[in-house]
CSV table of C-alpha atoms and ligand atoms in Angstrom, one decimal:
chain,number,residue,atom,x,y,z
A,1,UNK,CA,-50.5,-67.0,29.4
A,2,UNK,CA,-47.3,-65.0,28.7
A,3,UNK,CA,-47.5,-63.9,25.5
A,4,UNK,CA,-43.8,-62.1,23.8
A,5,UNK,CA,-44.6,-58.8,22.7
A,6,UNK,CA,-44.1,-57.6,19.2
A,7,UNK,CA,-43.1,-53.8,17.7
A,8,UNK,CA,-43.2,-54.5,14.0
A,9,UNK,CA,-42.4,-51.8,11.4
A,10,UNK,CA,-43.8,-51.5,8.3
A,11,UNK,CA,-41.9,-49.7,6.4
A,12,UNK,CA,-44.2,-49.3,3.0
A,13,UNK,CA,-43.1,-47.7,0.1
A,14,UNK,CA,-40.2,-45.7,1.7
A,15,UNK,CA,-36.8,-46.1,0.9
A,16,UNK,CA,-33.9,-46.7,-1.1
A,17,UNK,CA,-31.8,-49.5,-0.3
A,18,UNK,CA,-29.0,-47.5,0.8
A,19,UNK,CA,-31.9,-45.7,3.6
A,20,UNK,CA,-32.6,-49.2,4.2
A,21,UNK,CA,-29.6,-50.4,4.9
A,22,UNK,CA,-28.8,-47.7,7.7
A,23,UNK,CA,-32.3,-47.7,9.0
A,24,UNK,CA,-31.7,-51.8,9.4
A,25,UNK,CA,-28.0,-51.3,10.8
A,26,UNK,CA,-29.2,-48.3,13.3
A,27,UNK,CA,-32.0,-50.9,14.5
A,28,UNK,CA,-29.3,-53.9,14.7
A,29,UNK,CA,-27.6,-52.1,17.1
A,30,UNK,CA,-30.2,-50.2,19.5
A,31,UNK,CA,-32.8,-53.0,20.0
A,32,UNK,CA,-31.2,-56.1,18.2
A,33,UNK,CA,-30.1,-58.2,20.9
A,34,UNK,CA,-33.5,-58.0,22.6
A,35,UNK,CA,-35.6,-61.2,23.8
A,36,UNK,CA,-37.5,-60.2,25.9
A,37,UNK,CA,-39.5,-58.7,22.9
A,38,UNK,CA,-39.9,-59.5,19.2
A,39,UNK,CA,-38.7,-57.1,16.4
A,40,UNK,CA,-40.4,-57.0,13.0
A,41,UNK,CA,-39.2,-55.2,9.9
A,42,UNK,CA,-40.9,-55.3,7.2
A,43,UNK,CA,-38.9,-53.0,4.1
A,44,UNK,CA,-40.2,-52.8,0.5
A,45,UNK,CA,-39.5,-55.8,-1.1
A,46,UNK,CA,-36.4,-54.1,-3.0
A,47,UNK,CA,-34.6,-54.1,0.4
A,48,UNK,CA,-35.3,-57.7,2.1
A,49,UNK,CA,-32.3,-58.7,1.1
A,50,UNK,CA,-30.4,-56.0,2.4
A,51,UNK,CA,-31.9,-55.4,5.1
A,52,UNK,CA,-31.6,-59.2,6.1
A,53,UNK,CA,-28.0,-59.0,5.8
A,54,UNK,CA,-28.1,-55.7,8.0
A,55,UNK,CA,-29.4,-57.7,11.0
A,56,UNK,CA,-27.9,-61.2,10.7
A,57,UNK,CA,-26.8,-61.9,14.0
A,58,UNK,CA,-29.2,-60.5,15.7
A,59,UNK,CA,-32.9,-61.4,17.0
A,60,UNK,CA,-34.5,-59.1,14.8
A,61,UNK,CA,-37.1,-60.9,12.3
A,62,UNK,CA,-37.6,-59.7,8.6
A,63,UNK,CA,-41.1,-59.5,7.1
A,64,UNK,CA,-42.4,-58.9,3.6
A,65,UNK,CA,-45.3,-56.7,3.2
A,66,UNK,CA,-47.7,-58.9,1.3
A,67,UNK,CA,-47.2,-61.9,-1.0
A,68,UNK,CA,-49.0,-64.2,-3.6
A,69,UNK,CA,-51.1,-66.4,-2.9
A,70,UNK,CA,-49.8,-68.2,-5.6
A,71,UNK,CA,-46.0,-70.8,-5.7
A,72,UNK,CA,-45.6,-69.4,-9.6
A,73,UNK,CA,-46.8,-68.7,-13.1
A,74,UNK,CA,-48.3,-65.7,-15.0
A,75,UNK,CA,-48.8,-63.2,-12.3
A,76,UNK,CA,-47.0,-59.8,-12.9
A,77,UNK,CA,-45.7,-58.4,-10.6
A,78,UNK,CA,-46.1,-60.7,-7.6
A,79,UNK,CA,-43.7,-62.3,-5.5
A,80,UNK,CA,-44.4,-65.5,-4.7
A,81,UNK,CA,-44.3,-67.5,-0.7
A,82,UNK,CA,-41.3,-69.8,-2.6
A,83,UNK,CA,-39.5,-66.2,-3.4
A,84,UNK,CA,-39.6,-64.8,-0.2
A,85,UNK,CA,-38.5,-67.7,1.3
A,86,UNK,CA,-35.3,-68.2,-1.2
A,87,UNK,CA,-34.6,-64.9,0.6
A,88,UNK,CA,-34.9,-66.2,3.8
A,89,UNK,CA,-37.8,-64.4,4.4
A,90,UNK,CA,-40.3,-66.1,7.0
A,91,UNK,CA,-43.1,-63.6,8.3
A,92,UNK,CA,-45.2,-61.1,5.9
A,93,UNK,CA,-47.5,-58.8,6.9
A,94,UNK,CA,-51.2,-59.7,5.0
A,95,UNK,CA,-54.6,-58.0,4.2
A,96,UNK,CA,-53.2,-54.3,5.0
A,97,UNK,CA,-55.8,-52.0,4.8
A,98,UNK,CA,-53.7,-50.2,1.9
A,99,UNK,CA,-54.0,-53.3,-0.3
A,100,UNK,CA,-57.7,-53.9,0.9
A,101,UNK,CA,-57.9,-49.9,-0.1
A,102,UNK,CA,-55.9,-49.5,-2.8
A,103,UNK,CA,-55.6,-52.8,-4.3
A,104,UNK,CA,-58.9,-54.4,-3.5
A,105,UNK,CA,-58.2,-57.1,-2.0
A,106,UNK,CA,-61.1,-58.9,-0.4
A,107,UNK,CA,-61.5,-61.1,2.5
A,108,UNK,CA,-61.5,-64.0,-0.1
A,109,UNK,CA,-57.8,-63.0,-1.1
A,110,UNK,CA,-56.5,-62.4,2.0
A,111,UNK,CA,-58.0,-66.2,3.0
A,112,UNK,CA,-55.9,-67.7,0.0
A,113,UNK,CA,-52.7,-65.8,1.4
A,114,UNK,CA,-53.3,-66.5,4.8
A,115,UNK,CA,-53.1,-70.5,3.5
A,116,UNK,CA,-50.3,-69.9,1.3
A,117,UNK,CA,-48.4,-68.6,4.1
A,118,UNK,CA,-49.0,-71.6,6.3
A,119,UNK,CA,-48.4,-74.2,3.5
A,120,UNK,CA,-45.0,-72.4,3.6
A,121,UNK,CA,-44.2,-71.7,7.2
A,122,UNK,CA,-44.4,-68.5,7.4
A,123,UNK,CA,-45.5,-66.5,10.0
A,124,UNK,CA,-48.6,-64.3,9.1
A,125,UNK,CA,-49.3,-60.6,10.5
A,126,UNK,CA,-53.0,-60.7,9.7
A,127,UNK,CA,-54.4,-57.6,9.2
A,128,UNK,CA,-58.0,-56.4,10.2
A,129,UNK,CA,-59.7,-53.1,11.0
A,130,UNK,CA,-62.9,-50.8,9.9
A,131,UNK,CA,-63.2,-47.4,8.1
A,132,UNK,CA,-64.2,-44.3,10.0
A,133,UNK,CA,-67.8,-44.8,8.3
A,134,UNK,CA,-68.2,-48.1,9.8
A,135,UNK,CA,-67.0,-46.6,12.8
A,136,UNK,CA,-69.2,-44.2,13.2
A,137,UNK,CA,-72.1,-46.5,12.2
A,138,UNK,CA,-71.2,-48.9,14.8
A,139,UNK,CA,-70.4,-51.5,12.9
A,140,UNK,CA,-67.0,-51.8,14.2
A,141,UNK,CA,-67.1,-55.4,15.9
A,142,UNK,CA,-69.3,-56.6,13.1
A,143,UNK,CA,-66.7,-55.3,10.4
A,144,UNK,CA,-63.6,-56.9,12.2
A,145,UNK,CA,-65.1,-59.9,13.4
A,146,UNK,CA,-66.2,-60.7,9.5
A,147,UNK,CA,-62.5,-59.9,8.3
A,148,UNK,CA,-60.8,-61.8,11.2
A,149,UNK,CA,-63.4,-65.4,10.3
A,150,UNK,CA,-62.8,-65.2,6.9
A,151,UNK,CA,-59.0,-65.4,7.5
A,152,UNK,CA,-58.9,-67.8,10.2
A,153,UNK,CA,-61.8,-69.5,10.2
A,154,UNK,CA,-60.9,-73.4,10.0
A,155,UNK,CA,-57.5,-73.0,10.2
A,156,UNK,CA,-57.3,-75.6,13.0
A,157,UNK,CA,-55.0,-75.5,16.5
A,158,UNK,CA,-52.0,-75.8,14.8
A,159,UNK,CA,-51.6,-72.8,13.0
A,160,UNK,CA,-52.0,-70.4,16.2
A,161,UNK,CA,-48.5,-70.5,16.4
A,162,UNK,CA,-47.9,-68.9,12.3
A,163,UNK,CA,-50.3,-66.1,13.6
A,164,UNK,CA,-50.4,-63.2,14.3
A,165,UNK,CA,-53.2,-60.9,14.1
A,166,UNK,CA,-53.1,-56.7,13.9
A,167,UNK,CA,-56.1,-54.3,14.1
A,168,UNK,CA,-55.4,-51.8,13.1
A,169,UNK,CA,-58.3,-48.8,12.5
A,170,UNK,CA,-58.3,-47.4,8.8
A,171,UNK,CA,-59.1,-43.8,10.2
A,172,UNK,CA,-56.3,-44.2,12.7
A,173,UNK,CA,-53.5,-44.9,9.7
A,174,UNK,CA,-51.3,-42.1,8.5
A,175,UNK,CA,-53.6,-39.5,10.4
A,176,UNK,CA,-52.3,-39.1,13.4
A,177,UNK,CA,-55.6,-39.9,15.4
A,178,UNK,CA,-54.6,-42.6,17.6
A,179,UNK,CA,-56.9,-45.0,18.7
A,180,UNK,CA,-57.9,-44.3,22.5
A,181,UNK,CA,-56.2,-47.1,24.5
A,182,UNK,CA,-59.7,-48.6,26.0
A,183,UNK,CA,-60.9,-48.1,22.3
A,184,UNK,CA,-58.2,-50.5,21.2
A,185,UNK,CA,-58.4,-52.7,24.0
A,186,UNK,CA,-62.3,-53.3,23.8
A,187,UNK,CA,-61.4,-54.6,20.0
A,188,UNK,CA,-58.3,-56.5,21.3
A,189,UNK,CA,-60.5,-58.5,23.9
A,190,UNK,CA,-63.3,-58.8,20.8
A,191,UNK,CA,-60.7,-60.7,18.4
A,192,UNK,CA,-59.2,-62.9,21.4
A,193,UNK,CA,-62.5,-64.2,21.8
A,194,UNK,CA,-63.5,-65.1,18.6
A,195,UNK,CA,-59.7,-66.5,18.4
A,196,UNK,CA,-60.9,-68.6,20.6
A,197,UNK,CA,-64.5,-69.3,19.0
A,198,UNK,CA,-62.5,-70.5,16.3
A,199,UNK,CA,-60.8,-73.0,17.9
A,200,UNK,CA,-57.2,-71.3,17.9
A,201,UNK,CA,-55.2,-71.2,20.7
A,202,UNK,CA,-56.6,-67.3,21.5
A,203,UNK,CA,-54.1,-66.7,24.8
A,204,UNK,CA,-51.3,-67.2,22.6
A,205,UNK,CA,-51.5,-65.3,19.7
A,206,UNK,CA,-50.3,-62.0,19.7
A,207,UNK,CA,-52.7,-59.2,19.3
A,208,UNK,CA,-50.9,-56.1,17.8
A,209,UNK,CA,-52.5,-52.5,17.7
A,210,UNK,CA,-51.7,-50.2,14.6
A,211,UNK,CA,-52.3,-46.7,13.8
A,212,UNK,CA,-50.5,-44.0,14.9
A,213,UNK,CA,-48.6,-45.8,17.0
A,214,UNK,CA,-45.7,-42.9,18.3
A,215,UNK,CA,-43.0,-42.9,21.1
A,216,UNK,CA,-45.5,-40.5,23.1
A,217,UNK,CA,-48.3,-43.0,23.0
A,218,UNK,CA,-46.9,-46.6,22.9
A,219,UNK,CA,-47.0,-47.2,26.6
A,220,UNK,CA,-50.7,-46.1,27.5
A,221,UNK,CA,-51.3,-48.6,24.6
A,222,UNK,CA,-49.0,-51.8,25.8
A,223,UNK,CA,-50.4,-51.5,29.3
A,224,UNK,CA,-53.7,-53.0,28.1
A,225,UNK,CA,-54.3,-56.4,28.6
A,226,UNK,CA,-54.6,-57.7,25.3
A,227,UNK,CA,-52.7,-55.3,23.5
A,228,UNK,CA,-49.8,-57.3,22.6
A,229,UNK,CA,-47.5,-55.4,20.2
A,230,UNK,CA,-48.1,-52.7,17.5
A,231,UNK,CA,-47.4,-52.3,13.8
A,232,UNK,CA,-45.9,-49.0,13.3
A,233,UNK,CA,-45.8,-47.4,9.9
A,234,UNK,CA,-44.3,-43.7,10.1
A,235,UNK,CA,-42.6,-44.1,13.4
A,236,UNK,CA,-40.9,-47.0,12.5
A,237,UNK,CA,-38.9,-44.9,9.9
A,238,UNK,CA,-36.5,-43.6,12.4
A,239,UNK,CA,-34.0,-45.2,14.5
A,240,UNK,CA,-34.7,-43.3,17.4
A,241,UNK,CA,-38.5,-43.5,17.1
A,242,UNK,CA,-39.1,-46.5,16.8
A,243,UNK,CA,-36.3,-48.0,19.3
A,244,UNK,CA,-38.1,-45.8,21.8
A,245,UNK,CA,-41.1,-47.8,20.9
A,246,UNK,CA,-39.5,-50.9,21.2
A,247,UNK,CA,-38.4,-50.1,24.6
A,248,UNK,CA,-41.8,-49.0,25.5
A,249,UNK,CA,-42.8,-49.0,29.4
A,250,UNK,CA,-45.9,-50.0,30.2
B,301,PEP,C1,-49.4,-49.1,9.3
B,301,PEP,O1,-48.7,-48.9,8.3
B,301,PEP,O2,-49.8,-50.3,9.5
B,301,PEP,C2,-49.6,-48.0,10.3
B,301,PEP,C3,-50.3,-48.3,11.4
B,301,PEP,O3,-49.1,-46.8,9.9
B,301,PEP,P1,-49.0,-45.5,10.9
B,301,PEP,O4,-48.3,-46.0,12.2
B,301,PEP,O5,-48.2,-44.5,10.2
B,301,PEP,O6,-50.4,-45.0,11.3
């Protein structure tokens, strides 16, 4: 089954609104009128609204970085589903590694997101991926195949469509070590089968790759079979960077 392709850029903590604004409006206008491909951004929350406005008009779909598993209530500093969506937000990008990492959030949390995100229609960018140590211990499969049941696990047929899953390698975040494409591709096929183990529709949902995704590298990468898209952190910073990655050839 054809499955759309998706270059989604997560933007993390970078950026005023201003930057966000230009970075959004630079995008609009170099890859926005695509469909043959979906376009993700994903700003710091500070910007959705912004950058929303940068790209109405166009095909390009706005994503939050993370979100609360809960509607409202005492919870500092969280922004709830009902939130986002007030900002017309519909996609958010869940379970990171950074706020696995850095903000310890368990498998457990990331479950109650995942729900929360499908009680409110939003598409989820599920993320999933092992440490170097793991890695090298090979507990790869073992690692990502936990973290992808105890997201999706249950979830029943109907929410393939809301999903979207991304591995993404810890040691290949930020470092500049790519992932090798057959290395990629081996845990791409991996997750579709336990997608479909699961009872989801597996040759529908979009598998993306993340880490170090670059213009230089993008293409190797897309022409794997199950390699469906990429999440791009650093080169999606840059109009020219990631439009290049957007238009990849594979
Ligand atoms: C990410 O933020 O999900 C990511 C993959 O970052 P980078 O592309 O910078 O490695």
């Amino acid at each position: 089954m054809a499955r759309t392709p998706i270059l989604a850029g997560n933007w993390k903590m970078h950026g005023t609104i201003a930057e966000a604004k230009d970075l959004a409006s630079g995008l609009a206008a170099r890859v926005g009128s695509r469909s043959d491909r979906g376009v993700v951004l994903a700003p710091p929350c500070t910007a959705l609204a912004t950058v929303r406005e940068a790209v109405a008009g166009t095909r390009i779909v706005v994503a939050a970085q993370n979100m609360s598993w809960a509607d409202k209530g005492a919870f500092t500093g969280e922004v709830s589903p009902v939130m986002l969506a007030d900002l017309g937000v519909g996609h958010v990008i869940l379970g990171h590694s950074e706020r696995r990492e850095i903000f310890g959030e368990t498998d457990e949390v990331v479950r109650k997101k995942v729900e929360a995100a499908l009680k409110h229609g939003f598409t989820s960018i599920v993320c999933v991926g092992e440490t170097l140590a793991e890695r090298d211990a090979g507990r790869t499969l073992e690692v990502v195949k936990r973290q992808v049941d105890a997201a999706l696990n249950g979830l029943g047929n109907d929410a393939g469509s809301k999903i979207v899953v991304a591995y993404e390698p810890v040691w290949a975040i930020g470092t500049g070590r790519v992932a090798t494409r057959e290395q990629a591709q081996e845990v791409h096929g991996e997750i579709r089968g336990l997608l479909r183990d699961l009872g989801l529709p597996a040759d529908a949902i979009a598998i993306l790759y993340g880490g170090s995704v670059k213009p230089d590298n993008v293409d190797g990468l897309m022409a794997e079979p199950d390699i469906d898209g990429a999440l791009v952190g650093g080169a999606s910073l840059e109009v020219e960077s990631f439009t290049r990655i957007v238009e990849y050839r594979a």
